[in-house]
Coordinates of C-alpha atoms in Angstrom, one line a residue:
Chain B
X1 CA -113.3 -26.3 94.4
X2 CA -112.0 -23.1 94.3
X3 CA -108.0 -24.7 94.7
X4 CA -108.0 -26.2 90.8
X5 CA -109.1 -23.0 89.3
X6 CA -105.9 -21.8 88.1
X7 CA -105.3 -25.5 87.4
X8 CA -107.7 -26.0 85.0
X9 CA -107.6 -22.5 82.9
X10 CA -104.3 -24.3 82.0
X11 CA -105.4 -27.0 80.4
X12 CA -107.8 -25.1 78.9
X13 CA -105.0 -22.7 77.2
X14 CA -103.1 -25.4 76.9
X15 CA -105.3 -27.1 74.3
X16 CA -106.7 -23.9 72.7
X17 CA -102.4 -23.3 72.0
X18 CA -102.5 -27.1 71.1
X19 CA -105.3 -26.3 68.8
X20 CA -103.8 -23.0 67.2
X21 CA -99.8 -22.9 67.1
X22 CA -100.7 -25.2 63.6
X23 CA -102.8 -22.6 62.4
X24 CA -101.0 -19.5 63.5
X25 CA -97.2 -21.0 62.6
X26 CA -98.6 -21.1 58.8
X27 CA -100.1 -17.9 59.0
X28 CA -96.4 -16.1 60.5
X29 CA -94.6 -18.3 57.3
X30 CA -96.8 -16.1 55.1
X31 CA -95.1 -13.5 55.9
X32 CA -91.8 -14.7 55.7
X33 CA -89.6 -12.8 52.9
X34 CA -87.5 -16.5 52.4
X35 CA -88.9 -19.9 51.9
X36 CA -87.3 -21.7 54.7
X37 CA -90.2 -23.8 57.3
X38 CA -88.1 -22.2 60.2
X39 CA -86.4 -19.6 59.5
X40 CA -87.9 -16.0 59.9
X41 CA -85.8 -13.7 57.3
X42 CA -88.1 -10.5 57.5
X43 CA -91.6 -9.6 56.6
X44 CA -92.4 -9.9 53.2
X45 CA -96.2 -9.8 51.4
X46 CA -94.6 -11.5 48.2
X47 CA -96.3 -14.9 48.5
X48 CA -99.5 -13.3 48.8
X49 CA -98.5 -11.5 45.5
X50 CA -97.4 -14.7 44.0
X51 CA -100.7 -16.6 45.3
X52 CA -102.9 -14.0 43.8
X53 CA -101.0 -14.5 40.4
X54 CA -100.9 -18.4 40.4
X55 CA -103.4 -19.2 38.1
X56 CA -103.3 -23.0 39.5
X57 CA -104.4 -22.0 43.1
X58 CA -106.7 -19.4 41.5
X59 CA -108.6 -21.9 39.4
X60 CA -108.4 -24.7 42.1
X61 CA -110.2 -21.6 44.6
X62 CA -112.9 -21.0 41.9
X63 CA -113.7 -24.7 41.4
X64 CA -113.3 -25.5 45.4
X65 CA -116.6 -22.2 45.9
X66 CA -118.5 -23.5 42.8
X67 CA -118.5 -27.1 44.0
X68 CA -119.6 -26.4 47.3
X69 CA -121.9 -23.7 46.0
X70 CA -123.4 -26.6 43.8
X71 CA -123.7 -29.3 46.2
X72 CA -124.6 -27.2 49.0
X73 CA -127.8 -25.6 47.3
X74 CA -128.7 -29.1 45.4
X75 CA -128.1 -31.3 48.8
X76 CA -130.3 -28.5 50.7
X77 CA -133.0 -28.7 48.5
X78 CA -133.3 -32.4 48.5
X79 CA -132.5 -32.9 52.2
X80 CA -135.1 -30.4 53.2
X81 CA -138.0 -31.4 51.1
X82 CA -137.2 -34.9 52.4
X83 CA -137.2 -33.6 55.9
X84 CA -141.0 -32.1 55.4
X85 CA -141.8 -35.5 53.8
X86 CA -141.0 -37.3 57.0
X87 CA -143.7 -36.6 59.5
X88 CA -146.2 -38.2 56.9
X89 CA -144.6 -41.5 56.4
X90 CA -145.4 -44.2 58.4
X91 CA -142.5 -45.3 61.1
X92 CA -141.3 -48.1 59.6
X93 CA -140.4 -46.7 56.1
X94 CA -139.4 -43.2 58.4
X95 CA -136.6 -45.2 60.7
X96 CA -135.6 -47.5 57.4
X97 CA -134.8 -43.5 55.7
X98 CA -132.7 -42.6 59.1
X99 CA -131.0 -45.3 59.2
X100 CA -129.8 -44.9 55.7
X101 CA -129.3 -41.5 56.7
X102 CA -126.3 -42.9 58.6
X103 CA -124.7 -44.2 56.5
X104 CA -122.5 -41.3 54.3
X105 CA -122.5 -40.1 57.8
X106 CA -120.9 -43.2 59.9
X107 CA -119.2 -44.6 56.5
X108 CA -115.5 -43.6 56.0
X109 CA -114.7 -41.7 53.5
X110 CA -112.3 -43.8 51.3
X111 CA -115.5 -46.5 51.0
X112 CA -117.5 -43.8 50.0
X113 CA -115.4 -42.2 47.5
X114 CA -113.7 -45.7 46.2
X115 CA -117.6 -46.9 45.7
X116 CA -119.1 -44.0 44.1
X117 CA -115.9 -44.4 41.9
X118 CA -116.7 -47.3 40.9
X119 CA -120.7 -46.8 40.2
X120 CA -119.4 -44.0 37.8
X121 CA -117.2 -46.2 35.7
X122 CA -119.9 -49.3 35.7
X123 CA -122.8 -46.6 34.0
X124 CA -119.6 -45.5 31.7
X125 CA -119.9 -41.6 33.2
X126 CA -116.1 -40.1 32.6
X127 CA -114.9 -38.9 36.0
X128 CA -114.9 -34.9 35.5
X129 CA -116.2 -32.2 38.0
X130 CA -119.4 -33.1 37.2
X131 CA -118.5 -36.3 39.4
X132 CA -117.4 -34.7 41.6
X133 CA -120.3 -32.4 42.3
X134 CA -122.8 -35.4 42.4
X135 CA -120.8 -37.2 45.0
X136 CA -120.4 -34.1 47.1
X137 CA -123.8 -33.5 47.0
X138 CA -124.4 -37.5 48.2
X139 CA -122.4 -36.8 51.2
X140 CA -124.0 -33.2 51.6
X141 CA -127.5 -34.3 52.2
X142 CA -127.6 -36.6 55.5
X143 CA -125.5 -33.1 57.1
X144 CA -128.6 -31.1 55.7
X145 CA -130.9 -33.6 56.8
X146 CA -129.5 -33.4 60.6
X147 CA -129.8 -29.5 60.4
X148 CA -133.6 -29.1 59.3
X149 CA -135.2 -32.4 61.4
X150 CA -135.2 -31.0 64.4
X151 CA -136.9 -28.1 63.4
X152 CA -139.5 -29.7 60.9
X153 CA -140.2 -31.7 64.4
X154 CA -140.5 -29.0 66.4
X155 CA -142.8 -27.3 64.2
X156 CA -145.3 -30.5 64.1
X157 CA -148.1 -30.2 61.8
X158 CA -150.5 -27.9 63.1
X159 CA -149.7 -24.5 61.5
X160 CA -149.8 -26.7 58.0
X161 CA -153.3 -27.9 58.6
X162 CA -154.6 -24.4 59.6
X163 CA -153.0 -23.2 56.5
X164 CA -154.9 -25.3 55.0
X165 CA -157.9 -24.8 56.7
X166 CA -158.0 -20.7 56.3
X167 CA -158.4 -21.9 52.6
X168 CA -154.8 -21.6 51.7
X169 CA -153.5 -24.6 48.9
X170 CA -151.2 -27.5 50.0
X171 CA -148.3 -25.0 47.9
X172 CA -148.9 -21.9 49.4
X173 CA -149.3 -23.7 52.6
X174 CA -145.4 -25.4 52.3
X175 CA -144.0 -22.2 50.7
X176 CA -145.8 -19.9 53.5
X177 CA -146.1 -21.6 56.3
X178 CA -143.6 -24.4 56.6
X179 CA -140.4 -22.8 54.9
X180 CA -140.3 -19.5 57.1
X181 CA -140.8 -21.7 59.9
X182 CA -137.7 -24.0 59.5
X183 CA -135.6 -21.7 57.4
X184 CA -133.1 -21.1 60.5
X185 CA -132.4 -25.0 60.3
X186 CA -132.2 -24.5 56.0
X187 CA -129.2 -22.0 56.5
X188 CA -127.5 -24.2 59.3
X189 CA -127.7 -26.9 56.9
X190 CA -126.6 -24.9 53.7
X191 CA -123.7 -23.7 55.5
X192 CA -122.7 -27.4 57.0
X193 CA -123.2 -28.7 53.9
X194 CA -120.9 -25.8 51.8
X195 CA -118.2 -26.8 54.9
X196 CA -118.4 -30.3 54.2
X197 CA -117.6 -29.7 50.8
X198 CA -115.2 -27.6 50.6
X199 CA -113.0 -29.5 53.2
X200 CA -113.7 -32.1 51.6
X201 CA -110.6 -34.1 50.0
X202 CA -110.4 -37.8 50.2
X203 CA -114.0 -38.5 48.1
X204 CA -113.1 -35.5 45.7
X205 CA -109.3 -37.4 45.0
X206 CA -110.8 -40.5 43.7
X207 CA -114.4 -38.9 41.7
X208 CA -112.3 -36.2 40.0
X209 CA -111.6 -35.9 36.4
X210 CA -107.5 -35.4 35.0
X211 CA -107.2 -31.4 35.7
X212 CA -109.8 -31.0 38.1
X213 CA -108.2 -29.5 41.2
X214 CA -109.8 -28.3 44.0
X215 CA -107.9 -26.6 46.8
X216 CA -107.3 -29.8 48.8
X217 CA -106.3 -32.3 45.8
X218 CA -103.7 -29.0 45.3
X219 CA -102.2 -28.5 48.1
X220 CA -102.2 -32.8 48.3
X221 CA -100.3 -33.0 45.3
X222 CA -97.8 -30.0 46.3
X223 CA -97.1 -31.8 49.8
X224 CA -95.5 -34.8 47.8
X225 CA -93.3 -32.5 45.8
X226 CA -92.6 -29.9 48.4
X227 CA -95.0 -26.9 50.2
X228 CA -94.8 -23.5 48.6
X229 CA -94.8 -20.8 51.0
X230 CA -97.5 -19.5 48.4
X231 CA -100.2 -22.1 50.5
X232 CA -99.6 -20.9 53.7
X233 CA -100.4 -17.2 52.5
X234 CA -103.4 -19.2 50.8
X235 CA -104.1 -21.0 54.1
X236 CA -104.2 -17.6 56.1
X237 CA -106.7 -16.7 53.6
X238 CA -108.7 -19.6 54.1
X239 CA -108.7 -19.5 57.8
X240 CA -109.7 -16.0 57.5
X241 CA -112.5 -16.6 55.7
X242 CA -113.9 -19.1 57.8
X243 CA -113.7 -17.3 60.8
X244 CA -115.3 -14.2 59.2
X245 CA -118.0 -16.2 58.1
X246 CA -118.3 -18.0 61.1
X247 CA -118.6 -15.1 63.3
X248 CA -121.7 -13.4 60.9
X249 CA -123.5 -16.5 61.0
X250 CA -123.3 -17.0 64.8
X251 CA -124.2 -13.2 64.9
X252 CA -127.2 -13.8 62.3
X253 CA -127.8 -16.7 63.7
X254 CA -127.8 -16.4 66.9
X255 CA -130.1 -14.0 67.7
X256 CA -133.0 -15.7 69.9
X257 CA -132.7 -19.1 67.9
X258 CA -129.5 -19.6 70.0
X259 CA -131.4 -19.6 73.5
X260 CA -133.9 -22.1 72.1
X261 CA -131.1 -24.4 70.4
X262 CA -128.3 -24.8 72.5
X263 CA -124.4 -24.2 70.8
X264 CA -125.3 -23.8 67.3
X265 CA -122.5 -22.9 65.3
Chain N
X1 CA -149.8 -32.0 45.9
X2 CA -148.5 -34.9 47.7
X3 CA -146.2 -33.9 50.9
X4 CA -145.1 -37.6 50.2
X5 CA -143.7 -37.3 46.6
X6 CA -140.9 -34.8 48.7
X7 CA -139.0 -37.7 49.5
X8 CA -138.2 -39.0 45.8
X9 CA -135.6 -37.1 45.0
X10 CA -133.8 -38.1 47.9
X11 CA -134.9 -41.6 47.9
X12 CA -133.3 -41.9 44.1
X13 CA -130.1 -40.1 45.9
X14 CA -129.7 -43.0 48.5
X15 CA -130.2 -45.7 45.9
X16 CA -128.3 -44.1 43.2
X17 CA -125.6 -42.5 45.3
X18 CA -125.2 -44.9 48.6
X19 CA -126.4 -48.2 47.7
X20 CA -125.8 -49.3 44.2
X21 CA -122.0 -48.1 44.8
X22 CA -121.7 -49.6 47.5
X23 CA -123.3 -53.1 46.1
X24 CA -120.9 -52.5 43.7
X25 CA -118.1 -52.6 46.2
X26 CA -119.2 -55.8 47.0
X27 CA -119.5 -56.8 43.5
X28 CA -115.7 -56.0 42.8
X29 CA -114.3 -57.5 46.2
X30 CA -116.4 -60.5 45.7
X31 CA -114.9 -61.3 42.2
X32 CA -111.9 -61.3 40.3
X33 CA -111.0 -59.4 37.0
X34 CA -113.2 -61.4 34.7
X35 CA -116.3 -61.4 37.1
X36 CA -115.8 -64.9 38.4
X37 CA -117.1 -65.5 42.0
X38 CA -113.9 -65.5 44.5
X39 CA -112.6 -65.0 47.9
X40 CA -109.6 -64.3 47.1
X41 CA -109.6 -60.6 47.6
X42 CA -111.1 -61.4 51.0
X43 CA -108.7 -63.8 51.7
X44 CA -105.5 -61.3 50.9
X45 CA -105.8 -59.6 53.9
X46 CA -103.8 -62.4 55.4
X47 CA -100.8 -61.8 53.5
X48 CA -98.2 -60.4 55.5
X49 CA -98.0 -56.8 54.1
X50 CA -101.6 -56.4 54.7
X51 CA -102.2 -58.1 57.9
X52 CA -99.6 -55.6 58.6
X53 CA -100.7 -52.3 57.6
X54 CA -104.2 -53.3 59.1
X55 CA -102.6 -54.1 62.9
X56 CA -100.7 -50.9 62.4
X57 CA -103.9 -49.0 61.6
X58 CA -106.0 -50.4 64.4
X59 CA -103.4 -49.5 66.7
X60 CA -102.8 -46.2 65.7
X61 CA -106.1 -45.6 65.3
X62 CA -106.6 -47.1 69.4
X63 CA -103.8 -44.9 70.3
X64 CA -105.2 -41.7 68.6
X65 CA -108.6 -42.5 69.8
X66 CA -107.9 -42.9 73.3
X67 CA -105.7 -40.1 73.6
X68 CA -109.0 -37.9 72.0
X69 CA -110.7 -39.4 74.7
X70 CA -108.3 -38.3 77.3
X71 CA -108.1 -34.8 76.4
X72 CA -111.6 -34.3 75.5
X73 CA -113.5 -35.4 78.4
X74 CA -111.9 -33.1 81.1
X75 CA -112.6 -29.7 78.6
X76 CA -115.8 -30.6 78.5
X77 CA -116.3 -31.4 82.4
X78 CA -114.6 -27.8 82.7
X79 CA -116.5 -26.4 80.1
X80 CA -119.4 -27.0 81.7
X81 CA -119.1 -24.7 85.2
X82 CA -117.7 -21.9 82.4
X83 CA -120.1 -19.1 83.2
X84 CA -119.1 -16.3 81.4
X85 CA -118.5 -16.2 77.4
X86 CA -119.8 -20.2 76.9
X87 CA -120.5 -20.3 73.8
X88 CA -117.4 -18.2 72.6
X89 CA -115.1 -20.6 74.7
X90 CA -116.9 -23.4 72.6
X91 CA -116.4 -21.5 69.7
X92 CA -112.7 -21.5 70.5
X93 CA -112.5 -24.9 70.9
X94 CA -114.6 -25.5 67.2
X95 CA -113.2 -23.5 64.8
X96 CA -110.0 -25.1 63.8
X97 CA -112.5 -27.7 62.5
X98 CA -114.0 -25.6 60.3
X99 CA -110.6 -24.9 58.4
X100 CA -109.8 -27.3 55.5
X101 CA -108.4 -30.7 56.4
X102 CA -105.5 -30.9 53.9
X103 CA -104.1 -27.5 55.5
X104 CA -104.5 -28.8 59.4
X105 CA -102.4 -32.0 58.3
X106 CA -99.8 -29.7 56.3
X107 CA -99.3 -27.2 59.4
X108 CA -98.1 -30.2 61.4
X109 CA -95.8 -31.4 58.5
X110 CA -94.3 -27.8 58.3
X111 CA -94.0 -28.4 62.4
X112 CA -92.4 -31.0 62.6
X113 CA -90.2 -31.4 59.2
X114 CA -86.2 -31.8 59.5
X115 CA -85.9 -28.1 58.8
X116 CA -88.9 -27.1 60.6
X117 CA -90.1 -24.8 63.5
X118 CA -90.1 -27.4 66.1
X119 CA -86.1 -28.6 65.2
X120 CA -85.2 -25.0 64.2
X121 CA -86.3 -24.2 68.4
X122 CA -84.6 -26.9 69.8
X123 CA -81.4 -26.0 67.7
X124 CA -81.6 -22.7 68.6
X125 CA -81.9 -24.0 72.2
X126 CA -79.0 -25.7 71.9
X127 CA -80.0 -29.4 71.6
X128 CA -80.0 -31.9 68.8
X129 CA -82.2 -32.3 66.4
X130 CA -84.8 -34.8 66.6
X131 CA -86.1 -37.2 64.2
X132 CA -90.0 -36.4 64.3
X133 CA -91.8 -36.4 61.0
X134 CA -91.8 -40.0 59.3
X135 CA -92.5 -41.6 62.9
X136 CA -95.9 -43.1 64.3
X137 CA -95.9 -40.4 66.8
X138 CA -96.2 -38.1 64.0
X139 CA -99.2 -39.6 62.9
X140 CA -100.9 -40.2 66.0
X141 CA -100.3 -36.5 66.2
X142 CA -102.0 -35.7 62.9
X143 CA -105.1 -37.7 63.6
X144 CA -105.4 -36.3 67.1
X145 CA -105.1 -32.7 66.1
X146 CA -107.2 -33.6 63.1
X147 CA -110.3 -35.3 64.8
X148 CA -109.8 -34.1 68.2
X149 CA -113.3 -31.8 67.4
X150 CA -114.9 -35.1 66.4
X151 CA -114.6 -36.6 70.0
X152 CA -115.1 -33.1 71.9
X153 CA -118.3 -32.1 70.2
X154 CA -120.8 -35.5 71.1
X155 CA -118.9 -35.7 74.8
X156 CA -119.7 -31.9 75.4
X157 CA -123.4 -32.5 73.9
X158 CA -123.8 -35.0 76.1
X159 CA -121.7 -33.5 79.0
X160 CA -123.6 -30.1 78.9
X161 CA -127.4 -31.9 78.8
X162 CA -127.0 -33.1 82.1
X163 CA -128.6 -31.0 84.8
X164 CA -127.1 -28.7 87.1
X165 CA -129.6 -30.0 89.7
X166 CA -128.5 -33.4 88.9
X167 CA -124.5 -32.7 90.0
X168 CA -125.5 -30.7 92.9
X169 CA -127.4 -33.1 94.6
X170 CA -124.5 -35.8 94.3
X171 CA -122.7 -32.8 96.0
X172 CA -125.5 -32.3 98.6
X173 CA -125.4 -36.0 99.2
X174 CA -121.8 -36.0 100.2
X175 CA -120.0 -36.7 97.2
X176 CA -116.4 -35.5 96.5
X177 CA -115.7 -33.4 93.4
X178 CA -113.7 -36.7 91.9
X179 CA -116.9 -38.7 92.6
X180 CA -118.9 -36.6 90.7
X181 CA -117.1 -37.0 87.6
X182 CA -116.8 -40.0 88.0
X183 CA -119.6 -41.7 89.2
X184 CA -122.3 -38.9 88.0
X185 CA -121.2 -37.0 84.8
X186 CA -119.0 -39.9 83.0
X187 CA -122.0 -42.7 83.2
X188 CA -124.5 -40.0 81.9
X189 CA -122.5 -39.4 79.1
X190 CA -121.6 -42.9 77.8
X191 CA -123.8 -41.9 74.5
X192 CA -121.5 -39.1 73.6
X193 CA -118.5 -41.1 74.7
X194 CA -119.9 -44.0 72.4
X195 CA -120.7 -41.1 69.5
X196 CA -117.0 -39.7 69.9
X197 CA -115.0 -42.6 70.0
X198 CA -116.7 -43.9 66.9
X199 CA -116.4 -40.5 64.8
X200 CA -112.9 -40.4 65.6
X201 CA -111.7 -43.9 65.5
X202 CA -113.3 -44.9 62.1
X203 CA -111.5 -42.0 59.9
X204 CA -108.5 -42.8 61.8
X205 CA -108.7 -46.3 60.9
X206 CA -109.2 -45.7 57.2
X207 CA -107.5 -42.8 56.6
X208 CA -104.4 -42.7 53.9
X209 CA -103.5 -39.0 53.8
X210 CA -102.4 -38.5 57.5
X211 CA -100.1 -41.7 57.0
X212 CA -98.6 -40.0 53.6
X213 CA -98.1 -36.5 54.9
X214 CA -96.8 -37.3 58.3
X215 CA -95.3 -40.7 57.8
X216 CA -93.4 -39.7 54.7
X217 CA -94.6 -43.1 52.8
X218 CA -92.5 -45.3 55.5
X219 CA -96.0 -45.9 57.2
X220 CA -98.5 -48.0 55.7
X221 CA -101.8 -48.0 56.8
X222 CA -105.2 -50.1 55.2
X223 CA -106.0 -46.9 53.9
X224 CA -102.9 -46.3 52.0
X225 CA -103.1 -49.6 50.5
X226 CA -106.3 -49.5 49.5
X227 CA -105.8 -46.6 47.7
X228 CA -102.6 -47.4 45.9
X229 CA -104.2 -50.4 44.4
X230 CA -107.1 -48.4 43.4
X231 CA -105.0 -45.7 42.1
X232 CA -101.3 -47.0 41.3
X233 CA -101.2 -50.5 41.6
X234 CA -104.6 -50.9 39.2
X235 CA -106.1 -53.9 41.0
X236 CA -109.3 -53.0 42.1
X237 CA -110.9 -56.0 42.6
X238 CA -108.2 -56.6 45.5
X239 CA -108.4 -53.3 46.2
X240 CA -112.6 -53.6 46.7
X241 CA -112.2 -56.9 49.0
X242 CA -109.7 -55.2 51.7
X243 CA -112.0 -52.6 51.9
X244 CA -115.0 -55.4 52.2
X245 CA -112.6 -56.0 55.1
X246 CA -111.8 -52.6 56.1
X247 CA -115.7 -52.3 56.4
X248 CA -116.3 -54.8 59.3
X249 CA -114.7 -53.2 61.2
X250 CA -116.5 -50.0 60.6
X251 CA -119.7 -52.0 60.6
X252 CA -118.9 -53.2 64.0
X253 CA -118.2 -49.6 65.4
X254 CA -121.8 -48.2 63.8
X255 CA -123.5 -51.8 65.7
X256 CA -121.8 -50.5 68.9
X257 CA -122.9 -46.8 68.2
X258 CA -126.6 -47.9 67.7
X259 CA -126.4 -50.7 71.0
X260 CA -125.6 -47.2 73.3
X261 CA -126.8 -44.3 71.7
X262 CA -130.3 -43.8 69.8
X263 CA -129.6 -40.0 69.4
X264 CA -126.8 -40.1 67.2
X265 CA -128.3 -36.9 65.0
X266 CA -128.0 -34.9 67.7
X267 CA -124.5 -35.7 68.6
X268 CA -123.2 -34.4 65.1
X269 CA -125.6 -31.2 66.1
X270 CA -123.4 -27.7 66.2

């Protein structure tokens, strides 16, 4: 066994540089003083001057965090309550909700973008962000859904029904009882769902209004036209970000809940 | 209160926001612009140009998914003796996923472009210049990079469930470390195998922006056709019936996905 070791650490690093040289070569660009894709000319902070001052990638940010913000919040609430609903229904009607479940999940994303498209402009709603928001939050939910389940199922039902026997009401029961219980699933699906969202592009292209830009349907229409180097300064941002927010979650997170869940992120 | 009356909201969701657009889809594929009953739209997937872009997206989409496969299976067979730091390794191996699509795609246009850091290197080495971006490689290269997590995550859920005790007694019994893999840890994860060929070969299959910003509009995919006649070409009646088309073939991947794995919420677990 021990003969491959060194063998295999390089494939590992192999695919973790496979993985990152993207990531990292937009992230040296920033700092390039000229515009040129390869060409370093000296170390220059001016596109992250420039980003900060472009109103367009500034207002595409702002609408990018408020849509996920929406969605994620509306798509938690409705996929959790859903998810405490479950254990009550009888099988039939429980495996006919999965199964629909799976289908934002399994669907691709042009269908489900092109047909919620479509079911806008047949009830004559104008495409606008408020589209947008309501189609994010349709493919928000089954993520949500596949967060909370397995904790609503691990709780079972009988710390509800003692609730409810020590006198407490079928509210205080849910909103004491239930929700502390699962809320370490609620977060994991709050947070999937705001990920979905805001790398979301293809179902955001074609449920968008004329002006609405998010960060993707940006940088989309800027690729056709030509990449300013003020996107990979934005880009460095945004994989900063994640990766902050990342690492406090796990840390949050992963405090005892991880030993009982397995790789959680 | 009625733990029951939880489930409406969502219940209006799925009918408002999964299946009346996607009747609808049938609706518009099924008919043509004055809402007569045809199969026309159906039927245009034989013309050449589409028949076309569709063979060219199934076999990218083979290609990519395959070469997914490849990569994915050995990290996690050697992610699973990792003792030390697991779930950081994992972490390692996640968090390009996590960063927004549009940007992964555009890091391997700036990669690969004419002018760009992979030409300017082998310039500076001393060879010619290669002709990289605009090429099917390119894109095969985009939707690897892009849905390589897609494959890794079910196959290392899977990979990572089987027991220790289980591997060790193939070993006790005899078995060489090749055997193992492959007659012990690849037939136990079939489900996650299933899962990740699935989740990366269906968003291959239909995707339009990979094929725009790595094949520089020379490559035409279903996807991309789909969507110009949605978006440029304004026929969305043809544009709904190559999707009806498009469809089968996703339907037939979620059949296959539900023959050999009943989990498949816990493969999409992180």
């Amino acid at each position: 066994m021990k003969k491959h070791g060194a063998l295999r650490v390089i494939y590992l690093v192999l695919i973790i540089i496979f993985l990152y040289a993207p990531i990292f070569t937009l992230m040296v660009l920033s700092f390039n003083e000229g515009k040129s894709m390869g060409k370093w000319t000296g170390f220059s902070l001016r596109w992250y001057a420039s980003m900060f001052s472009d109103e367009e990638i500034m207002e595409a940010l702002g609408n990018t965090v408020f849509i996920a913000l929406v969605s994620a919040l509306v798509s938690t609430v409705i996929g959790t309550a859903v998810c405490i609903a479950l254990p009550r229904m009888n099988k039939k009607i429980r495996d006919a909700f999965l199964a629909l479940n799976n289908i934002p999940l399994l669907n691709a994303d042009i269908v489900t973008g092109l047909s919620l498209m479509l079911a806008f402009v047949a009830f004559g709603v104008s495409l606008s962000m408020g589209t947008v928001i309501l189609s994010h939050i349709t493919f928000c939910i089954p993520y949500v859904i596949l967060s909370v389940r397995p904790r609503v199922k691990q709780l079972g039902n009988t710390g509800y029904e003692a609730a409810l026997d020590l006198g407490a009401t079928p509210g205080q029961a849910l909103f004491k009882v239930i929700l502390p219980e699962i809320r370490p699933g609620i977060t994991a699906g709050f947070l999937m769902a705001f990920t979905m969202s805001v790398d979301d592009f293809i179902v955001t292209h074609f449920t968008r209004g004329a002006g609405v830009n998010t960060l993707s349907t940006l940088i989309y229409g800027q690729v056709r036209i030509g990449i300013r180097p003020t996107v990979y300064a934005l880009s460095t941002i945004v994989f900063v970000t994640v990766l902050i927010v990342l690492v406090l979650a796990n840390v949050f997170q992963g405090k005892g809940a991880r030993a009982r869940q397995g790789k959680r992120i | 209160m009625n733990k029951k009356a939880l489930s409406a909201p969502y219940v209006i969701w799925i009918i408002g926001g999964t299946l009346i657009p996607l009747a609808l889809m049938l609706y518009y594929g099924l008919t043509d612009g004055e809402g007569s009953f045809t199969l026309s739209n159906i039927l245009a997937i034989g013309e050449p140009g589409h028949l076309k872009a569709l063979l060219t997206a199934l076999l990218l989409a083979a290609v990519s998914t395959l070469i997914c496969f490849l990569l994915a299976f050995p990290i996690a067979v050697l992610l699973r003796r990792v003792k030390r730091a697991k779930g950081l390794i994992i972490f390692l191996f996640l968090l390009p996923m996590w960063m927004n699509f549009l940007l992964r795609t555009m890091a391997w246009q700036v990669l690969l472009e004419k002018g760009g850091v992979i030409n300017s290197i082998i310039s500076w080495l001393g060879f010619e210049k290669l002709r990289l971006i605009n090429t099917p490689g390119a894109v095969i290269m985009g939707m690897v990079y892009d849905f390589l997590p897609f494959m890794l995550l079910p196959i290392n859920n899977a990979v990572s469930k089987i027991a220790l005790s289980t591997t060790e007694a193939a070993y006790d019994l005899g078995a060489s470390e090749m055997q193992v893999v492959f007659k012990v840890v690849l037939p136990l994860s079939v489900p996650g195998i299933v899962s990740g060929i699935t989740m990366v070969f269906v968003p291959a299959l239909t995707t339009f922006v990979i094929s725009n910003m790595l094949g520089g509009g020379k490559i035409y995919l279903i996807g991309n056709i789909i969507e110009q006649e949605f978006t440029v070409g304004d026929n969305w009646n043809l544009g709904a019936g190559l999707s009806i088309v498009m469809m089968v073939f996703i339907l037939i991947s979620m059949l296959f996905i539900a023959k050999f794995d009943k989990d498949v919420e816990e493969d999409l677990a992180i």
